[in-house]
Amino acid sequence: MQNPDRFFITGGVPLQGTVIIDGAKNSALSIMAACLLTNEKSILKNVPQLKDVYSMIEVIKTLGVKVVWKDSNTLSIDPDDFNNYEAPYELVKTMRASFLVMGPLLARLKKAKISLPGGCAIGARPVDFHLKGFRALGAEIITEKGYIQAEVKKLIGNDIYFDFPSLGATENIMMAAALAEGITMIENAAKDPEVVELGTFLNKMGAKISGLGTDIITIKGVKELNGVNYLIIPDRIEAGTFMVAAAITGGTVEIKHINPYYLKSCIVKLEEAGIKVDIEDDDSAIISNSGNIKSVDIKTMPFPGFPTDLQAQFMALMTIANGTSIITENVFENRFAHAGDLRRMGADIKVEGRNCIIKGVKKLSAAPVMASDLRGGAALVLAGLAAEGTTEISRIYHIDRGYVKIEDKLKNLGAKIKRE
Ligand code: UD1
């Protein structure tokens, strides 16, 4: 059964103080999968203690890998006994990112049987690009009884073009191609920081990958890889969420342990909205809002465009902006579930296909609302921080998938939030 915890947030407190950002969830997940590409132990530091990380630990343990927490943020991953090629439905259904073990399974065991991830709250999210890529590398793939079964005698490098720069597909193919024979070229590859980090991690393991952070990634296959020690980058989405928290409450918050370059589009949009952003020492930012929030239009795009994972949080901010803003979701076809709940809190939002038209209102008011997905849930927390009265948010297990102790971090900034 899912955790029945709820948040109760009494809004209206301008947040003040300092918050420290944890390691990046999505970077940790792909790098954990990449640890299976060798039989040597790897040590990962700055791993966030999150539900999605626990789910990935379960998946790789099922495959026969030893995983131990060395301290609260350090994971030791030892794939010496890695021998099982099946990732069952019970595990994959809790987190789509489990599908990232397919590349390492094909590269190391030449076989994979993975439950087909279903649709999810934010869209159909197929895995066809992943499968097209694996087929191009020589894998035979069938889908039977809800499982994808793949086999390959030998992975052989090839040219692969993606119709859309998919983060997961780029990562999965990069991992398989690292141990393939010959050269793989991924065109229209994702340029996200998490892809760059995974490539950097793989190179540290001994892979030969170039073009990271560009549209064309070239991977020269090698015979074997070795275990490494690696520090996970800070989570740009957690950082962006706290930036909006400072802005929406009219507070001043120092956000420490960030990479401002990876947050560029978020920072630009905050500044356009009239929020002051001071970058300090290249790894922290002070966000302050002493006046009105201006309405701004936002279009989500693959990196370096505005991240879809911050769309919901910016929608919360725009609900109390001066004027009308249009948010266009270009990455996922169905990612506006939070709009309905924000409306319950007094927001004026009209959803038209991939566009949301948000007319700023003077204030939001508390209402019982329900998180329907991770980032949509975060948007409700932000709205609750700004609203008059006490907002009750249910299904916060979605939020726990991606935010480490969000209520403690907000409480430290003065927010009135409790978990019950
Ligand atoms: C990753 C992130 C997620 C983020 C998303 C977009 C992880 C664990 N998750 O998800 O937080 O919101 O990137 O930045 O890193 N698509 C296909 N076929 C495929 C693969 C993708 O049609 O085989 C489509 C998707 O439905 C979506 C778009 O491509 O519309 C982008 O998806 P993708 O970048 O693959 O997202 P994920 O890797 O699943």
Short mmCIF file of C-alpha atoms and ligand atoms in Angstrom, two decimals:
data_model
loop_
_atom_site.label_atom_id
_atom_site.label_comp_id
_atom_site.label_asym_id
_atom_site.label_seq_id
_atom_site.Cartn_x
_atom_site.Cartn_y
_atom_site.Cartn_z
CA MET A 1 0.00 0.00 0.00
CA GLN A 2 1.17 3.52 -0.74
CA ASN A 3 2.11 5.73 2.18
CA PRO A 4 -1.01 7.65 3.29
CA ASP A 5 0.94 10.66 4.65
CA ARG A 6 -0.37 14.16 3.96
CA PHE A 7 1.13 17.62 4.13
CA PHE A 8 -0.60 20.46 5.95
CA ILE A 9 0.79 23.83 4.90
CA THR A 10 -0.23 27.16 6.33
CA GLY A 11 0.76 29.73 3.76
CA GLY A 12 1.80 33.34 3.86
CA VAL A 13 5.27 33.11 5.42
CA PRO A 14 8.03 34.70 3.29
CA LEU A 15 10.80 32.08 3.31
CA GLN A 16 14.18 33.19 4.70
CA GLY A 17 17.47 31.38 5.16
CA THR A 18 19.65 28.84 3.43
CA VAL A 19 18.85 25.51 1.84
CA ILE A 20 21.31 22.89 0.67
CA ILE A 21 20.47 20.97 -2.49
CA ASP A 22 20.89 17.19 -2.57
CA GLY A 23 22.40 15.04 -5.33
CA ALA A 24 20.55 14.74 -8.63
CA LYS A 25 17.96 11.97 -8.66
CA ASN A 26 18.01 11.39 -12.40
CA SER A 27 21.80 11.42 -12.57
CA ALA A 28 22.09 8.97 -9.67
CA LEU A 29 19.58 6.58 -11.29
CA SER A 30 21.38 6.28 -14.63
CA ILE A 31 24.83 6.09 -13.03
CA MET A 32 23.60 3.33 -10.69
CA ALA A 33 22.53 1.36 -13.77
CA ALA A 34 25.91 2.07 -15.44
CA CYS A 35 27.70 0.46 -12.47
CA LEU A 36 26.53 -2.90 -13.91
CA LEU A 37 28.80 -2.45 -16.95
CA THR A 38 31.82 -3.80 -15.07
CA ASN A 39 32.45 -6.59 -12.59
CA GLU A 40 34.32 -4.18 -10.31
CA LYS A 41 32.88 -2.26 -7.39
CA SER A 42 31.97 1.43 -7.80
CA ILE A 43 31.42 3.99 -5.07
CA LEU A 44 28.90 6.78 -5.63
CA LYS A 45 28.89 9.85 -3.40
CA ASN A 46 26.17 12.50 -2.91
CA VAL A 47 23.42 9.98 -3.73
CA PRO A 48 20.06 11.39 -2.55
CA GLN A 49 18.03 9.28 -0.08
CA LEU A 50 14.89 9.10 -2.20
CA LYS A 51 12.17 6.61 -2.98
CA ASP A 52 13.26 6.40 -6.62
CA VAL A 53 16.84 5.62 -5.56
CA TYR A 54 15.53 2.87 -3.23
CA SER A 55 13.51 1.48 -6.17
CA MET A 56 16.63 1.36 -8.36
CA ILE A 57 18.52 -0.36 -5.53
CA GLU A 58 15.77 -3.03 -5.44
CA VAL A 59 16.00 -3.50 -9.21
CA ILE A 60 19.76 -3.97 -9.32
CA LYS A 61 19.74 -6.17 -6.20
CA THR A 62 17.22 -8.42 -7.99
CA LEU A 63 19.75 -8.72 -10.82
CA GLY A 64 22.29 -10.12 -8.33
CA VAL A 65 24.23 -6.93 -7.53
CA LYS A 66 25.43 -6.13 -4.01
CA VAL A 67 24.40 -2.63 -2.90
CA VAL A 68 25.41 -1.16 0.45
CA TRP A 69 24.98 2.32 1.92
CA LYS A 70 28.44 3.25 3.23
CA ASP A 71 27.08 6.37 4.87
CA SER A 72 23.92 8.43 4.45
CA ASN A 73 24.86 9.54 0.92
CA THR A 74 27.44 7.03 -0.28
CA LEU A 75 26.50 3.87 -2.13
CA SER A 76 28.78 0.96 -2.84
CA ILE A 77 27.67 -1.05 -5.88
CA ASP A 78 29.36 -4.38 -6.45
CA PRO A 79 28.19 -6.26 -9.57
CA ASP A 80 30.55 -9.20 -9.20
CA ASP A 81 27.65 -11.70 -8.89
CA PHE A 82 25.44 -9.94 -11.43
CA ASN A 83 23.77 -12.85 -13.24
CA ASN A 84 20.00 -12.37 -13.45
CA TYR A 85 18.64 -10.69 -16.56
CA GLU A 86 15.02 -10.23 -15.48
CA ALA A 87 13.49 -7.04 -14.08
CA PRO A 88 9.94 -7.94 -12.99
CA TYR A 89 6.75 -5.89 -13.33
CA GLU A 90 6.42 -5.28 -9.55
CA LEU A 91 9.66 -3.28 -9.64
CA VAL A 92 9.46 -1.62 -13.05
CA LYS A 93 5.91 -0.38 -12.47
CA THR A 94 7.03 1.68 -9.46
CA MET A 95 9.59 3.56 -11.52
CA ARG A 96 10.07 3.82 -15.30
CA ALA A 97 13.77 4.61 -14.89
CA SER A 98 14.26 0.89 -14.06
CA PHE A 99 14.23 0.44 -17.83
CA LEU A 100 17.74 1.93 -17.83
CA VAL A 101 19.14 -1.46 -16.82
CA MET A 102 18.37 -2.80 -20.30
CA GLY A 103 21.54 -1.36 -21.87
CA PRO A 104 23.85 -2.82 -19.19
CA LEU A 105 21.98 -6.19 -19.28
CA LEU A 106 22.48 -6.54 -23.03
CA ALA A 107 26.09 -5.41 -22.82
CA ARG A 108 27.08 -7.74 -19.98
CA LEU A 109 24.68 -10.73 -20.07
CA LYS A 110 23.61 -10.45 -23.75
CA LYS A 111 20.06 -11.00 -22.58
CA ALA A 112 17.34 -8.94 -20.95
CA LYS A 113 13.78 -9.55 -19.86
CA ILE A 114 12.19 -6.38 -18.60
CA SER A 115 8.60 -5.58 -17.86
CA LEU A 116 7.26 -3.10 -20.38
CA PRO A 117 6.75 0.14 -18.44
CA GLY A 118 3.10 1.16 -18.70
CA GLY A 119 1.78 4.63 -19.42
CA CYS A 120 2.14 7.07 -16.58
CA ALA A 121 0.40 10.11 -15.17
CA ILE A 122 2.20 12.53 -17.50
CA GLY A 123 1.79 10.73 -20.83
CA ALA A 124 2.13 7.48 -22.75
CA ARG A 125 5.94 7.51 -22.48
CA PRO A 126 6.75 4.69 -24.88
CA VAL A 127 10.18 3.04 -25.09
CA ASP A 128 10.27 2.68 -28.88
CA PHE A 129 13.41 4.84 -29.28
CA HIS A 130 15.27 2.63 -26.80
CA LEU A 131 14.21 -0.51 -28.68
CA LYS A 132 15.05 0.97 -32.09
CA GLY A 133 18.52 1.74 -30.76
CA PHE A 134 19.10 -1.73 -29.31
CA ARG A 135 17.91 -3.32 -32.58
CA ALA A 136 20.36 -1.14 -34.50
CA LEU A 137 23.11 -2.54 -32.26
CA GLY A 138 22.05 -6.06 -33.25
CA ALA A 139 19.58 -7.11 -30.54
CA GLU A 140 16.61 -9.35 -31.35
CA ILE A 141 13.63 -8.07 -29.40
CA ILE A 142 10.16 -9.46 -28.84
CA THR A 143 7.36 -8.30 -26.59
CA GLU A 144 5.42 -11.06 -24.87
CA LYS A 145 3.00 -11.07 -21.94
CA GLY A 146 3.93 -7.54 -20.98
CA TYR A 147 7.67 -8.21 -21.06
CA ILE A 148 10.33 -7.07 -23.48
CA GLN A 149 12.71 -9.92 -24.18
CA ALA A 150 15.96 -9.11 -25.90
CA GLU A 151 18.96 -11.17 -26.90
CA VAL A 152 22.13 -10.45 -28.77
CA LYS A 153 25.16 -12.53 -29.74
CA LYS A 154 27.40 -9.53 -29.98
CA LEU A 155 26.54 -5.83 -29.82
CA ILE A 156 27.91 -4.08 -32.88
CA GLY A 157 28.17 -0.29 -33.18
CA ASN A 158 25.85 1.51 -35.59
CA ASP A 159 24.42 4.95 -36.44
CA ILE A 160 21.22 5.72 -34.56
CA TYR A 161 18.93 8.70 -35.06
CA PHE A 162 16.25 9.66 -32.52
CA ASP A 163 13.09 11.49 -33.64
CA PHE A 164 13.20 13.38 -30.33
CA PRO A 165 16.24 13.90 -28.07
CA SER A 166 15.10 11.41 -25.45
CA LEU A 167 17.12 11.48 -22.26
CA GLY A 168 16.47 7.87 -21.30
CA ALA A 169 17.03 6.44 -24.78
CA THR A 170 20.29 8.37 -25.20
CA GLU A 171 21.48 7.02 -21.83
CA ASN A 172 20.42 3.43 -22.44
CA ILE A 173 22.07 3.27 -25.87
CA MET A 174 25.22 5.01 -24.64
CA MET A 175 25.61 2.31 -21.96
CA ALA A 176 25.11 -0.60 -24.38
CA ALA A 177 27.35 0.97 -27.04
CA ALA A 178 30.16 1.52 -24.53
CA LEU A 179 30.83 -2.25 -24.64
CA ALA A 180 29.81 -2.87 -28.29
CA GLU A 181 32.25 -3.73 -31.04
CA GLY A 182 33.00 -0.71 -33.23
CA ILE A 183 31.61 2.80 -33.32
CA THR A 184 28.10 4.01 -32.47
CA MET A 185 26.92 7.48 -33.38
CA ILE A 186 23.76 8.80 -31.73
CA GLU A 187 22.22 11.66 -33.70
CA ASN A 188 19.70 14.06 -32.17
CA ALA A 189 20.99 12.88 -28.79
CA ALA A 190 19.80 14.47 -25.54
CA LYS A 191 22.13 17.20 -24.26
CA ASP A 192 20.91 17.21 -20.66
CA PRO A 193 23.42 17.49 -17.79
CA GLU A 194 22.45 13.98 -16.66
CA VAL A 195 23.54 12.60 -20.06
CA VAL A 196 26.82 14.51 -19.86
CA GLU A 197 27.38 13.16 -16.35
CA LEU A 198 26.62 9.59 -17.36
CA GLY A 199 29.05 9.91 -20.29
CA THR A 200 31.70 11.38 -18.02
CA PHE A 201 31.16 8.53 -15.56
CA LEU A 202 31.44 5.96 -18.36
CA ASN A 203 34.63 7.59 -19.66
CA LYS A 204 36.06 7.40 -16.15
CA MET A 205 35.23 3.66 -16.25
CA GLY A 206 37.31 3.43 -19.43
CA ALA A 207 34.71 4.10 -22.15
CA LYS A 208 35.51 6.21 -25.21
CA ILE A 209 32.65 8.66 -25.61
CA SER A 210 32.88 12.06 -27.30
CA GLY A 211 30.39 14.77 -28.23
CA LEU A 212 28.72 14.82 -24.80
CA GLY A 213 26.49 17.88 -24.47
CA THR A 214 26.03 18.11 -28.25
CA ASP A 215 23.45 16.62 -30.65
CA ILE A 216 25.86 13.94 -31.86
CA ILE A 217 27.43 11.54 -29.40
CA THR A 218 30.07 9.12 -30.66
CA ILE A 219 30.90 5.99 -28.71
CA LYS A 220 33.87 3.84 -29.60
CA GLY A 221 33.22 0.47 -28.01
CA VAL A 222 35.80 -1.00 -25.63
CA LYS A 223 36.26 -4.59 -24.38
CA GLU A 224 35.79 -3.91 -20.68
CA LEU A 225 35.20 -1.21 -18.14
CA ASN A 226 36.39 -0.74 -14.57
CA GLY A 227 34.76 0.38 -11.31
CA VAL A 228 35.18 4.01 -10.22
CA ASN A 229 34.45 6.49 -7.43
CA TYR A 230 32.12 9.26 -8.50
CA LEU A 231 30.39 12.33 -7.06
CA ILE A 232 26.80 12.86 -8.21
CA ILE A 233 25.98 16.43 -9.36
CA PRO A 234 23.44 18.59 -7.52
CA ASP A 235 19.76 18.23 -8.45
CA ARG A 236 18.77 21.08 -10.75
CA ILE A 237 15.06 20.41 -10.36
CA GLU A 238 15.18 20.46 -6.56
CA ALA A 239 17.17 23.72 -6.83
CA GLY A 240 14.64 25.24 -9.26
CA THR A 241 11.77 24.22 -6.96
CA PHE A 242 13.35 26.04 -3.99
CA MET A 243 14.01 29.07 -6.20
CA VAL A 244 10.30 29.22 -6.95
CA ALA A 245 9.53 28.70 -3.24
CA ALA A 246 11.51 31.85 -2.41
CA ALA A 247 9.83 33.78 -5.23
CA ILE A 248 6.24 32.68 -4.59
CA THR A 249 6.41 33.55 -0.87
CA GLY A 250 8.12 36.92 -1.39
CA GLY A 251 11.12 35.71 0.58
CA THR A 252 14.91 35.70 0.34
CA VAL A 253 16.60 32.31 0.19
CA GLU A 254 20.18 31.28 -0.39
CA ILE A 255 20.27 28.07 -2.41
CA LYS A 256 23.56 26.27 -1.92
CA HIS A 257 25.20 23.48 -3.85
CA ILE A 258 23.91 24.20 -7.34
CA ASN A 259 25.36 24.38 -10.82
CA PRO A 260 24.05 27.73 -12.19
CA TYR A 261 24.89 26.77 -15.79
CA TYR A 262 22.47 23.82 -15.60
CA LEU A 263 19.78 26.18 -14.26
CA LYS A 264 20.17 28.89 -16.88
CA SER A 265 16.67 28.71 -18.40
CA CYS A 266 15.08 28.66 -14.95
CA ILE A 267 17.12 31.66 -13.78
CA VAL A 268 16.33 33.64 -16.95
CA LYS A 269 12.59 33.03 -16.52
CA LEU A 270 12.71 34.02 -12.83
CA GLU A 271 14.47 37.26 -13.77
CA GLU A 272 11.91 37.95 -16.50
CA ALA A 273 9.27 37.50 -13.82
CA GLY A 274 10.95 40.24 -11.78
CA ILE A 275 12.67 37.98 -9.26
CA LYS A 276 16.21 38.91 -8.21
CA VAL A 277 18.79 36.16 -8.69
CA ASP A 278 22.33 36.70 -7.40
CA ILE A 279 24.79 33.97 -8.27
CA GLU A 280 27.54 33.58 -5.68
CA ASP A 281 30.80 31.64 -6.04
CA ASP A 282 29.40 29.65 -8.95
CA ASP A 283 27.70 27.17 -6.65
CA SER A 284 25.01 29.08 -4.86
CA ALA A 285 22.33 31.66 -5.60
CA ILE A 286 20.33 34.12 -3.53
CA ILE A 287 16.76 34.42 -4.73
CA SER A 288 14.73 37.37 -3.51
CA ASN A 289 11.36 38.79 -4.33
CA SER A 290 10.32 41.99 -2.71
CA GLY A 291 7.74 43.10 -5.22
CA ASN A 292 5.26 41.92 -7.75
CA ILE A 293 5.64 38.80 -9.85
CA LYS A 294 5.37 39.58 -13.58
CA SER A 295 3.66 37.11 -15.89
CA VAL A 296 5.98 35.31 -18.31
CA ASP A 297 5.34 32.77 -21.05
CA ILE A 298 7.13 29.44 -20.82
CA LYS A 299 7.72 26.72 -23.40
CA THR A 300 9.22 23.46 -22.20
CA MET A 301 11.93 22.06 -24.47
CA PRO A 302 14.74 19.52 -24.33
CA PHE A 303 17.87 20.90 -22.59
CA PRO A 304 19.11 23.67 -22.81
CA GLY A 305 15.44 24.68 -23.17
CA PHE A 306 13.19 25.14 -20.16
CA PRO A 307 12.84 21.77 -18.35
CA THR A 308 9.46 20.05 -18.34
CA ASP A 309 10.31 18.98 -14.77
CA LEU A 310 9.97 22.64 -13.65
CA GLN A 311 6.83 23.42 -15.64
CA ALA A 312 4.37 22.67 -12.83
CA GLN A 313 6.33 24.72 -10.27
CA PHE A 314 6.39 27.75 -12.60
CA MET A 315 2.68 27.35 -13.20
CA ALA A 316 2.17 27.68 -9.43
CA LEU A 317 4.21 30.90 -9.54
CA MET A 318 2.26 32.28 -12.49
CA THR A 319 -1.07 31.78 -10.70
CA ILE A 320 -0.31 34.86 -8.59
CA ALA A 321 1.59 36.87 -11.24
CA ASN A 322 0.47 40.22 -12.58
CA GLY A 323 -1.13 39.51 -15.95
CA THR A 324 -1.65 36.47 -18.14
CA SER A 325 0.91 33.86 -19.02
CA ILE A 326 0.89 30.95 -21.44
CA ILE A 327 2.72 27.75 -20.59
CA THR A 328 3.32 25.35 -23.47
CA GLU A 329 4.31 21.76 -22.69
CA ASN A 330 6.31 20.42 -25.63
CA VAL A 331 7.91 17.35 -24.03
CA PHE A 332 5.02 15.33 -22.53
CA GLU A 333 1.51 15.33 -23.97
CA ASN A 334 -0.39 15.16 -20.70
CA ARG A 335 1.42 17.00 -17.98
CA PHE A 336 -1.15 19.45 -16.60
CA ALA A 337 -2.86 17.36 -13.89
CA HIS A 338 -1.79 19.97 -11.30
CA ALA A 339 -3.81 22.67 -13.12
CA GLY A 340 -7.07 21.24 -11.78
CA ASP A 341 -5.82 21.24 -8.19
CA LEU A 342 -4.36 24.75 -8.52
CA ARG A 343 -7.80 25.83 -9.72
CA ARG A 344 -9.28 24.38 -6.51
CA MET A 345 -7.00 26.84 -4.70
CA GLY A 346 -8.43 29.80 -6.61
CA ALA A 347 -6.11 29.89 -9.64
CA ASP A 348 -7.54 30.93 -13.01
CA ILE A 349 -6.17 28.35 -15.45
CA LYS A 350 -7.52 27.18 -18.77
CA VAL A 351 -6.00 24.11 -20.39
CA GLU A 352 -6.12 23.97 -24.18
CA GLY A 353 -4.24 20.96 -25.54
CA ARG A 354 -0.56 21.52 -24.86
CA ASN A 355 -1.15 25.12 -23.68
CA CYS A 356 -2.23 26.48 -20.34
CA ILE A 357 -3.50 30.03 -20.08
CA ILE A 358 -2.99 31.36 -16.59
CA LYS A 359 -4.56 34.64 -15.52
CA GLY A 360 -2.83 35.78 -12.36
CA VAL A 361 -5.09 36.22 -9.30
CA LYS A 362 -4.41 38.39 -6.23
CA LYS A 363 -4.16 35.44 -3.88
CA LEU A 364 -4.60 31.69 -3.64
CA SER A 365 -6.69 30.16 -0.87
CA ALA A 366 -6.19 26.86 0.91
CA ALA A 367 -8.11 23.77 -0.21
CA PRO A 368 -7.72 20.02 0.08
CA VAL A 369 -5.73 18.91 -2.99
CA MET A 370 -4.06 15.75 -4.24
CA ALA A 371 -0.65 15.22 -5.81
CA SER A 372 -1.01 13.24 -9.03
CA ASP A 373 2.66 13.10 -9.98
CA LEU A 374 6.03 14.13 -8.59
CA ARG A 375 6.50 17.65 -9.98
CA GLY A 376 2.78 18.42 -10.00
CA GLY A 377 2.85 17.57 -6.28
CA ALA A 378 5.74 19.98 -5.75
CA ALA A 379 3.67 22.70 -7.46
CA LEU A 380 0.89 22.14 -4.91
CA VAL A 381 3.38 22.50 -2.05
CA LEU A 382 4.52 25.82 -3.55
CA ALA A 383 0.94 27.00 -4.00
CA GLY A 384 0.22 26.01 -0.38
CA LEU A 385 3.17 28.11 0.82
CA ALA A 386 1.65 31.16 -0.85
CA ALA A 387 -2.03 30.51 -0.12
CA GLU A 388 -4.17 31.97 2.61
CA GLY A 389 -5.15 29.29 5.13
CA THR A 390 -4.06 25.69 5.59
CA THR A 391 -3.74 23.51 2.49
CA GLU A 392 -3.97 19.75 2.87
CA ILE A 393 -2.10 17.75 0.23
CA SER A 394 -2.72 14.02 -0.09
CA ARG A 395 -0.79 11.35 -2.03
CA ILE A 396 2.50 12.99 -1.11
CA TYR A 397 4.28 9.70 -1.81
CA HIS A 398 4.65 11.14 -5.32
CA ILE A 399 6.61 14.08 -3.87
CA ASP A 400 8.81 11.74 -1.78
CA ARG A 401 10.00 10.09 -5.00
CA GLY A 402 12.06 13.15 -5.86
CA TYR A 403 12.57 15.49 -2.87
CA VAL A 404 14.76 14.65 0.12
CA LYS A 405 13.02 15.74 3.36
CA ILE A 406 11.22 18.58 1.62
CA GLU A 407 9.23 19.46 4.74
CA ASP A 408 12.36 19.71 6.92
CA LYS A 409 14.11 21.90 4.37
CA LEU A 410 11.06 24.18 4.09
CA LYS A 411 10.62 24.30 7.88
CA ASN A 412 14.23 25.47 8.20
CA LEU A 413 13.28 28.37 5.95
CA GLY A 414 10.38 29.29 8.23
CA ALA A 415 7.54 27.54 6.40
CA LYS A 416 4.61 26.21 8.40
CA ILE A 417 4.43 22.68 7.06
CA LYS A 418 3.81 19.37 8.77
CA ARG A 419 3.46 15.78 7.68
CA GLU A 420 0.71 13.68 9.19
C1 UD1 B 1 13.64 11.78 -18.25
C2 UD1 B 1 13.57 12.16 -16.80
C3 UD1 B 1 12.29 12.93 -16.50
C4 UD1 B 1 12.14 14.10 -17.44
C5 UD1 B 1 12.31 13.66 -18.89
C6 UD1 B 1 12.31 14.81 -19.87
C7 UD1 B 1 14.79 10.36 -15.73
C8 UD1 B 1 14.74 9.17 -14.83
N1 UD1 B 1 13.63 10.95 -15.99
O1 UD1 B 1 12.58 10.88 -18.51
O2 UD1 B 1 12.34 13.38 -15.15
O3 UD1 B 1 10.85 14.68 -17.29
O4 UD1 B 1 13.54 12.94 -19.06
O5 UD1 B 1 13.33 15.69 -19.58
O6 UD1 B 1 15.85 10.78 -16.12
N2 UD1 B 1 9.74 9.20 -26.00
C9 UD1 B 1 9.25 8.37 -26.98
N3 UD1 B 1 9.82 7.14 -27.14
C10 UD1 B 1 10.87 6.72 -26.37
C11 UD1 B 1 11.38 7.58 -25.38
C12 UD1 B 1 10.79 8.81 -25.21
O7 UD1 B 1 8.30 8.72 -27.69
O8 UD1 B 1 11.34 5.60 -26.58
C13 UD1 B 1 9.13 10.53 -25.79
C14 UD1 B 1 8.48 10.64 -24.41
O9 UD1 B 1 7.18 10.10 -24.39
C15 UD1 B 1 8.51 12.13 -24.19
C16 UD1 B 1 9.81 12.55 -24.87
O10 UD1 B 1 10.15 11.50 -25.77
O11 UD1 B 1 7.41 12.73 -24.86
C17 UD1 B 1 10.98 12.77 -23.92
O12 UD1 B 1 11.10 11.67 -23.07
P1 UD1 B 1 12.49 11.22 -22.43
O13 UD1 B 1 13.49 12.31 -22.60
O14 UD1 B 1 12.83 9.88 -22.93
O15 UD1 B 1 12.11 11.12 -20.90
P2 UD1 B 1 12.61 10.03 -19.87
O16 UD1 B 1 14.01 9.64 -20.17
O17 UD1 B 1 11.58 8.98 -19.71
#
